[in-house]
Coordinates of C-alpha atoms in Angstrom, one line a residue:
Chain J
M1 CA 0.0 0.0 0.0
V2 CA 1.3 3.4 -0.9
P3 CA 0.5 6.0 1.8
D4 CA -1.2 9.1 0.6
Y5 CA 1.8 11.4 1.2
A6 CA 3.8 9.4 -1.3
K7 CA 1.2 9.3 -4.1
A8 CA 2.0 11.3 -7.2
R9 CA -0.7 13.9 -7.9
Q10 CA -0.7 13.4 -11.6
G11 CA -1.5 9.7 -11.6
K12 CA -1.1 8.9 -15.2
R13 CA 2.7 9.3 -15.0
A14 CA 3.1 7.6 -11.7
H15 CA 4.7 4.2 -11.0
Y16 CA 5.0 2.4 -7.6
D17 CA 6.7 -0.8 -8.5
E18 CA 10.1 -1.5 -6.8
E19 CA 11.8 -2.4 -10.1
T20 CA 11.0 1.0 -11.7
I21 CA 12.0 2.9 -8.6
H22 CA 15.2 1.0 -8.1
A23 CA 16.2 1.4 -11.7
I24 CA 16.0 5.2 -11.4
L25 CA 17.8 5.3 -8.1
D26 CA 20.6 3.0 -9.5
T27 CA 21.3 5.2 -12.5
G28 CA 21.1 8.6 -10.9
L29 CA 24.2 10.6 -10.4
V30 CA 23.1 12.8 -7.4
G31 CA 20.2 12.8 -5.0
H32 CA 18.4 15.8 -3.6
V33 CA 17.9 15.2 0.1
G34 CA 15.1 17.0 1.9
F35 CA 14.7 17.4 5.6
V36 CA 13.2 19.8 8.1
S37 CA 15.5 22.0 10.1
Q38 CA 14.0 24.5 12.6
E39 CA 10.6 24.2 10.8
R40 CA 12.3 25.1 7.5
P41 CA 12.6 22.8 4.5
M42 CA 16.1 22.2 3.4
V43 CA 17.2 20.5 0.1
M44 CA 20.8 19.4 -0.4
P45 CA 22.4 17.6 -3.3
M46 CA 24.3 14.5 -2.1
A47 CA 26.0 11.4 -3.4
Y48 CA 24.2 8.2 -2.4
A49 CA 23.9 4.5 -2.9
R50 CA 21.1 2.0 -2.7
V51 CA 21.6 -1.4 -1.1
G52 CA 18.4 -3.5 -1.0
S53 CA 15.6 -1.2 0.2
T54 CA 18.0 1.2 2.0
L55 CA 19.5 4.4 0.7
Y56 CA 22.8 5.6 2.2
L57 CA 24.1 9.2 2.4
H58 CA 27.3 10.3 3.9
G59 CA 28.9 13.5 5.1
A60 CA 31.5 14.9 7.5
S61 CA 30.6 14.1 11.0
K62 CA 29.9 17.7 11.9
T63 CA 27.3 18.4 9.1
R64 CA 23.6 18.9 9.7
L65 CA 22.9 15.6 8.0
M66 CA 24.4 13.6 10.9
G67 CA 22.0 15.3 13.3
L68 CA 19.0 13.9 11.6
D69 CA 18.9 10.5 13.2
G70 CA 15.2 9.6 13.8
Q71 CA 13.8 12.4 11.6
K72 CA 11.8 12.1 8.4
M73 CA 13.6 12.5 5.2
C74 CA 12.8 12.6 1.5
V75 CA 15.4 11.8 -1.3
T76 CA 14.6 12.6 -4.9
V77 CA 16.6 11.4 -7.8
T78 CA 15.8 13.0 -11.2
Q79 CA 17.0 12.3 -14.7
L80 CA 15.9 14.9 -17.2
T81 CA 15.9 13.4 -20.7
G82 CA 14.3 15.9 -23.0
I83 CA 12.7 19.3 -23.5
V84 CA 9.3 19.0 -25.1
A85 CA 8.4 21.8 -27.5
A86 CA 4.7 22.0 -28.3
R87 CA 2.6 24.5 -30.4
S88 CA 1.4 26.2 -27.2
S89 CA 3.1 27.3 -24.0
F90 CA 0.5 25.3 -22.1
H91 CA 1.7 22.0 -23.6
H92 CA 5.4 22.6 -23.2
S93 CA 6.9 20.0 -20.9
V94 CA 9.9 18.0 -20.1
N95 CA 10.7 14.3 -20.4
Y96 CA 12.1 12.9 -17.3
R97 CA 12.3 10.0 -14.8
C98 CA 12.3 10.7 -11.1
A99 CA 12.1 8.6 -7.9
V100 CA 10.8 10.2 -4.7
V101 CA 11.7 8.2 -1.6
H102 CA 10.4 8.7 1.9
G103 CA 11.8 7.3 5.2
T104 CA 13.3 8.0 8.5
A105 CA 17.0 8.8 9.0
R106 CA 19.0 6.2 10.9
K107 CA 22.6 6.8 12.0
V108 CA 24.7 3.9 10.8
T109 CA 27.4 2.2 12.9
D110 CA 29.6 -0.8 13.0
D111 CA 30.0 -3.1 10.0
E112 CA 27.3 -1.4 8.1
H113 CA 29.2 1.9 8.2
E114 CA 32.2 0.8 6.1
K115 CA 30.0 -1.2 3.7
A116 CA 27.8 1.9 3.2
L117 CA 30.8 4.1 2.4
N118 CA 32.1 1.6 -0.1
A119 CA 28.6 1.4 -1.7
I120 CA 28.5 5.2 -2.1
T121 CA 32.0 5.2 -3.7
D122 CA 31.0 2.3 -6.0
H123 CA 27.7 3.9 -7.0
L124 CA 29.5 6.5 -9.0
L125 CA 32.5 4.4 -10.0
P126 CA 31.5 0.7 -9.9
G127 CA 34.2 -1.4 -8.2
R128 CA 36.3 1.6 -7.3
S129 CA 36.5 0.7 -3.6
G130 CA 38.2 -2.5 -4.5
E131 CA 40.9 -0.6 -6.5
L132 CA 41.9 1.4 -3.4
R133 CA 43.5 0.7 0.0
A134 CA 41.1 0.1 2.9
M135 CA 39.8 3.1 4.8
T136 CA 41.7 4.0 8.0
P137 CA 40.0 4.1 11.4
Q138 CA 40.4 7.9 11.4
E139 CA 38.8 8.2 7.9
L140 CA 35.9 6.1 9.1
K141 CA 35.5 8.2 12.2
A142 CA 35.5 11.5 10.2
T143 CA 32.7 10.4 7.8
G144 CA 29.3 9.7 9.1
V145 CA 26.6 7.7 7.3
I146 CA 22.8 8.1 7.4
A147 CA 20.6 5.3 6.2
L148 CA 17.1 5.8 4.9
D149 CA 15.1 2.6 5.0
I150 CA 12.5 3.2 2.3
N151 CA 9.0 3.4 3.8
A152 CA 7.3 4.6 0.7
A153 CA 8.3 5.7 -2.8
S154 CA 7.0 6.7 -6.1
A155 CA 8.4 7.3 -9.5
K156 CA 7.2 9.6 -12.3
I157 CA 8.1 9.1 -15.9
R158 CA 7.3 11.2 -19.0
T159 CA 8.4 10.2 -22.4
G160 CA 7.5 10.9 -26.0
P161 CA 6.4 13.8 -28.2
P162 CA 4.3 16.8 -27.2
V163 CA 0.6 16.6 -26.5
E164 CA -1.3 19.2 -28.6
D165 CA -4.8 20.7 -28.7
A166 CA -6.5 19.8 -31.9
D167 CA -7.0 23.5 -32.7
D168 CA -3.2 24.0 -32.8
L169 CA -2.9 21.4 -35.6
P170 CA -2.1 21.6 -38.5
S171 CA 0.6 24.1 -37.9
S172 CA 3.7 25.4 -39.6
L173 CA 5.5 25.3 -36.3
W174 CA 8.3 22.9 -35.3
G175 CA 7.3 20.6 -32.5
G176 CA 9.1 17.8 -30.9
V177 CA 11.6 16.8 -28.3
V178 CA 15.1 18.2 -27.7
P179 CA 17.1 15.4 -26.0
V180 CA 19.0 16.2 -22.8
V181 CA 22.1 14.1 -22.9
T182 CA 24.1 13.3 -19.8
A183 CA 27.3 11.2 -20.2
L184 CA 30.7 10.9 -18.7
G185 CA 33.6 12.2 -20.8
T186 CA 37.2 10.9 -21.0
G187 CA 38.9 11.0 -17.7
I188 CA 41.4 13.8 -17.1
Q189 CA 44.3 12.4 -15.1
D190 CA 46.0 14.5 -12.5
A191 CA 49.6 15.4 -12.1
H192 CA 50.3 12.4 -9.8
T193 CA 49.2 9.7 -12.3
P194 CA 52.2 8.0 -13.9
E195 CA 52.6 8.6 -17.7
G196 CA 50.8 6.0 -19.7
T197 CA 48.5 4.8 -16.8
L198 CA 45.1 3.8 -18.2
P199 CA 41.9 4.8 -16.4
P200 CA 40.8 1.9 -14.2
P201 CA 37.9 -0.5 -14.9
S202 CA 35.7 1.4 -12.5
I203 CA 35.8 4.5 -14.7
R204 CA 35.0 2.5 -17.8
K205 CA 32.1 0.9 -16.0
A206 CA 30.8 4.3 -14.9
Q207 CA 31.0 5.6 -18.5
A208 CA 28.8 2.7 -19.6
K209 CA 26.4 3.1 -16.7
F210 CA 25.7 6.8 -16.7
I211 CA 24.4 7.5 -20.2
A212 CA 21.0 9.0 -20.4
Chain L
M1 CA 23.7 39.4 6.0
V2 CA 23.3 35.7 5.4
P3 CA 21.1 34.1 8.1
D4 CA 22.5 31.0 9.8
Y5 CA 20.1 28.6 8.2
A6 CA 21.3 29.5 4.8
K7 CA 25.0 29.2 5.6
A8 CA 26.9 26.3 4.0
R9 CA 28.5 24.0 6.6
Q10 CA 31.7 23.6 4.6
G11 CA 32.7 27.2 4.3
K12 CA 35.6 26.9 1.9
R13 CA 33.3 26.0 -1.0
A14 CA 30.6 28.5 -0.2
H15 CA 29.6 31.6 -2.1
Y16 CA 27.0 34.2 -1.2
D17 CA 27.2 36.8 -3.9
E18 CA 24.2 37.3 -6.1
E19 CA 26.2 37.0 -9.3
T20 CA 27.4 33.5 -8.6
I21 CA 24.0 32.4 -7.3
H22 CA 22.1 33.8 -10.3
A23 CA 24.5 32.3 -12.8
I24 CA 23.8 28.8 -11.4
L25 CA 20.1 29.4 -11.3
D26 CA 20.1 30.7 -14.9
T27 CA 21.9 27.7 -16.3
G28 CA 20.1 24.9 -14.4
L29 CA 17.7 22.7 -16.2
V30 CA 15.5 21.7 -13.3
G31 CA 15.1 22.8 -9.7
H32 CA 14.4 20.5 -6.7
V33 CA 11.7 22.2 -4.6
G34 CA 11.5 21.4 -0.9
F35 CA 8.5 22.1 1.3
V36 CA 6.9 20.7 4.4
S37 CA 3.6 18.8 4.1
Q38 CA 2.0 17.4 7.2
E39 CA 5.4 17.7 9.1
R40 CA 7.1 15.7 6.4
P41 CA 9.8 17.0 4.0
M42 CA 8.9 16.7 0.3
V43 CA 11.3 17.2 -2.6
M44 CA 9.9 17.6 -6.1
P45 CA 11.7 18.3 -9.4
M46 CA 10.3 21.3 -11.2
A47 CA 10.8 23.6 -14.1
Y48 CA 11.4 27.2 -12.9
A49 CA 12.6 30.6 -14.0
R50 CA 14.3 33.5 -12.3
V51 CA 13.2 37.1 -12.8
G52 CA 15.2 39.5 -10.7
S53 CA 15.3 38.1 -7.1
T54 CA 12.2 35.9 -7.6
L55 CA 12.0 32.3 -8.7
Y56 CA 8.8 31.1 -10.3
L57 CA 7.4 27.6 -10.2
H58 CA 4.2 26.4 -11.9
G59 CA 1.9 23.5 -11.7
A60 CA -1.7 22.4 -12.4
S61 CA -4.0 24.3 -10.1
K62 CA -4.9 21.2 -8.2
T63 CA -1.3 20.2 -7.2
R64 CA 0.1 20.4 -3.7
L65 CA 2.4 23.2 -4.8
M66 CA -0.5 25.6 -5.2
G67 CA -1.5 25.1 -1.6
L68 CA 1.8 26.4 -0.3
D69 CA 1.0 30.1 -0.3
G70 CA 2.7 31.7 2.7
Q71 CA 4.8 28.6 3.6
K72 CA 8.5 28.3 3.7
M73 CA 10.2 26.7 0.7
C74 CA 13.7 25.8 -0.5
V75 CA 14.7 25.4 -4.1
T76 CA 18.0 23.8 -5.0
V77 CA 19.6 23.8 -8.5
T78 CA 22.5 21.5 -9.0
Q79 CA 24.9 21.0 -11.9
L80 CA 27.2 18.0 -11.5
T81 CA 30.3 18.6 -13.6
G82 CA 32.7 15.7 -12.7
I83 CA 33.4 12.6 -10.6
V84 CA 36.7 13.0 -8.7
A85 CA 38.7 9.8 -8.4
A86 CA 41.3 9.9 -5.7
R87 CA 43.8 7.3 -4.3
S88 CA 41.6 6.8 -1.2
S89 CA 37.8 6.4 -0.9
F90 CA 37.9 9.2 1.7
H91 CA 39.0 11.7 -0.9
H92 CA 36.6 10.7 -3.6
S93 CA 34.3 13.6 -4.4
V94 CA 32.3 15.2 -7.1
N95 CA 32.8 18.5 -8.9
Y96 CA 29.5 20.5 -8.9
R97 CA 27.8 23.9 -8.7
C98 CA 24.7 24.3 -6.6
A99 CA 22.5 27.1 -5.5
V100 CA 20.2 26.7 -2.5
V101 CA 17.5 29.3 -2.3
H102 CA 15.2 30.0 0.7
G103 CA 12.0 32.0 0.7
T104 CA 8.3 32.0 1.3
A105 CA 5.8 30.8 -1.3
R106 CA 3.6 33.5 -2.7
K107 CA 0.7 32.7 -5.0
V108 CA 0.9 34.8 -8.2
T109 CA -2.0 36.6 -9.8
D110 CA -2.9 39.2 -12.4
D111 CA -0.2 40.4 -14.8
E112 CA 2.6 38.7 -13.0
H113 CA 0.9 35.3 -13.7
E114 CA 1.3 35.3 -17.5
K115 CA 4.7 36.9 -17.3
A116 CA 5.9 34.2 -15.0
L117 CA 4.5 31.4 -17.2
N118 CA 6.3 32.9 -20.2
A119 CA 9.5 33.2 -18.2
I120 CA 9.3 29.5 -17.3
T121 CA 8.8 28.5 -20.9
D122 CA 11.7 30.8 -21.9
H123 CA 14.1 29.5 -19.3
L124 CA 14.4 26.2 -21.0
L125 CA 13.8 27.5 -24.6
P126 CA 14.9 31.1 -24.7
G127 CA 12.4 33.2 -26.7
R128 CA 10.0 30.2 -27.2
S129 CA 6.9 32.1 -25.8
G130 CA 7.3 34.7 -28.6
E131 CA 7.2 31.9 -31.2
L132 CA 3.8 30.7 -30.0
R133 CA 0.3 32.0 -29.8
A134 CA -0.8 33.7 -26.6
M135 CA -2.2 31.6 -23.8
T136 CA -5.9 31.4 -23.6
P137 CA -7.8 32.4 -20.4
Q138 CA -8.7 28.7 -19.8
E139 CA -5.0 27.8 -20.0
L140 CA -4.0 30.5 -17.7
K141 CA -6.7 29.4 -15.2
A142 CA -5.5 25.8 -15.3
T143 CA -1.9 26.6 -14.5
G144 CA -1.0 28.1 -11.2
V145 CA 2.2 30.0 -10.4
I146 CA 4.0 30.2 -7.1
A147 CA 6.7 32.8 -6.6
L148 CA 9.6 32.5 -4.2
D149 CA 11.0 35.9 -3.4
I150 CA 14.5 35.0 -2.4
N151 CA 15.2 35.8 1.3
A152 CA 18.5 34.0 1.6
A153 CA 20.7 31.9 -0.7
S154 CA 24.0 30.2 -0.9
A155 CA 26.0 28.5 -3.6
K156 CA 28.6 25.8 -3.3
I157 CA 31.2 25.1 -6.0
R158 CA 33.9 22.4 -6.2
T159 CA 36.3 22.3 -9.1
G160 CA 39.6 20.7 -9.9
P161 CA 41.5 17.5 -9.3
P162 CA 41.4 15.3 -6.2
V163 CA 42.9 16.2 -2.9
E164 CA 45.2 13.5 -1.6
D165 CA 46.9 12.5 1.6
A166 CA 50.7 12.8 1.3
D167 CA 51.0 9.1 2.3
D168 CA 49.0 8.0 -0.8
L169 CA 51.6 9.6 -3.1
P170 CA 53.5 8.6 -5.1
S171 CA 51.2 6.0 -6.4
S172 CA 50.8 3.8 -9.5
L173 CA 47.0 4.5 -9.4
W174 CA 45.1 6.6 -11.8
G175 CA 43.6 9.7 -10.2
G176 CA 41.8 12.6 -11.7
V177 CA 38.4 13.8 -12.8
V178 CA 35.8 12.1 -15.0
P179 CA 33.8 15.0 -16.6
V180 CA 30.0 14.8 -16.4
V181 CA 28.7 16.3 -19.6
T182 CA 25.2 17.6 -20.0
A183 CA 24.1 19.0 -23.4
L184 CA 21.1 19.2 -25.6
G185 CA 21.1 17.0 -28.7
T186 CA 19.5 17.6 -32.1
G187 CA 15.8 18.2 -31.9
I188 CA 13.6 15.3 -32.9
Q189 CA 10.6 16.6 -34.7
D190 CA 7.2 15.1 -34.2
A191 CA 4.7 13.8 -36.8
H192 CA 2.9 17.2 -37.1
T193 CA 6.0 19.2 -38.2
P194 CA 6.0 19.9 -41.9
E195 CA 8.8 18.3 -43.8
G196 CA 11.9 20.6 -44.0
T197 CA 10.9 22.8 -41.1
L198 CA 14.0 23.9 -39.2
P199 CA 14.1 23.9 -35.4
P200 CA 13.3 27.5 -34.2
P201 CA 15.8 29.9 -32.8
S202 CA 14.6 29.1 -29.3
I203 CA 16.0 25.6 -29.6
R204 CA 19.3 26.8 -31.0
K205 CA 19.6 29.2 -28.1
A206 CA 18.9 26.5 -25.6
Q207 CA 21.5 24.2 -27.2
A208 CA 24.1 27.0 -26.7
K209 CA 22.9 27.8 -23.2
F210 CA 22.8 24.3 -21.6
I211 CA 26.2 23.0 -22.1
A212 CA 28.0 21.9 -18.9

């Protein structure tokens, strides 16, 4: 059952199945994390990872995020895929996929802490954590993790050409979709990378993963 | 004066000048709108436009957004520009620009209503509203506009290569930045566009505007 607060208001574009929601979460680059601070809504962009039905977020131990243990949160992941140009302003739109996830913040400790941090690294660069040395105890201590066990979620998806009023057709105007393309470019190595070192498999995997 | 709630917690990447904040708002494709509904944080992706120190959002008259008149809102616009691959998980990061804007929702009426709707259309496709017929009274009635007069705002920007611990250098590992590229592709005309019709100037302007 989807609780009322998690239901999309424009029902025709809404999806509530886990497969659709997870697919959007798994191919998003950044999440927008919403919480309430002193009765004020706050929205922050954050890296994240999904493991099962849990989203993980991380931040320096001193940040506001780490004080949210037990509080309600919302994380929204959006992929814009096109600008929809119609014959009327009214029918202009965008093509997109988004997942809106609700849950309660839970501060992560023990074994789950390191696993979550690796999952966040590996979300953007699949397998990267295995290419690197293990985290030190000081590094683990300096980085907090908040879990959001998903209580309710919805997705919204729009695809395809513009809708038009019959009165606006036929028309001499151009109508259609302008694709919004997001992709990873060729890696730019830094000054410490030995000459001739190839980008690691994690980067090639990311380049294949994040194409929209 | 920047109120405490609008201050970035990691001060070294923070900016509070209007020029920087407006530049991010003006080149963002989508905003993430945060509000509080039944004591629960909600984050929704929305089209928007900036006019002076006001952001405009629109939606069908029946949506939750339109009931927010007088309530606090937060709108965050984020551009992800790179994935930063370091020699340790701890120093992995992303390059990005984001603007976080706070204000109070104000329901828009009269002349400001139509101007705001045109501004939202023109944000994504500069000049598009001038290429189209005027909106009808029914269309205007069906689409509500919420203004957010900006009370406080901050920007955060990260650029450049990874930071590293001295102990992790020298290293045989690849480190650097994988660019995240966002751009508009060639317009795909729909079935109603007469053969040989070129995409309008608004689309060419958008293709030049949204390259990051």
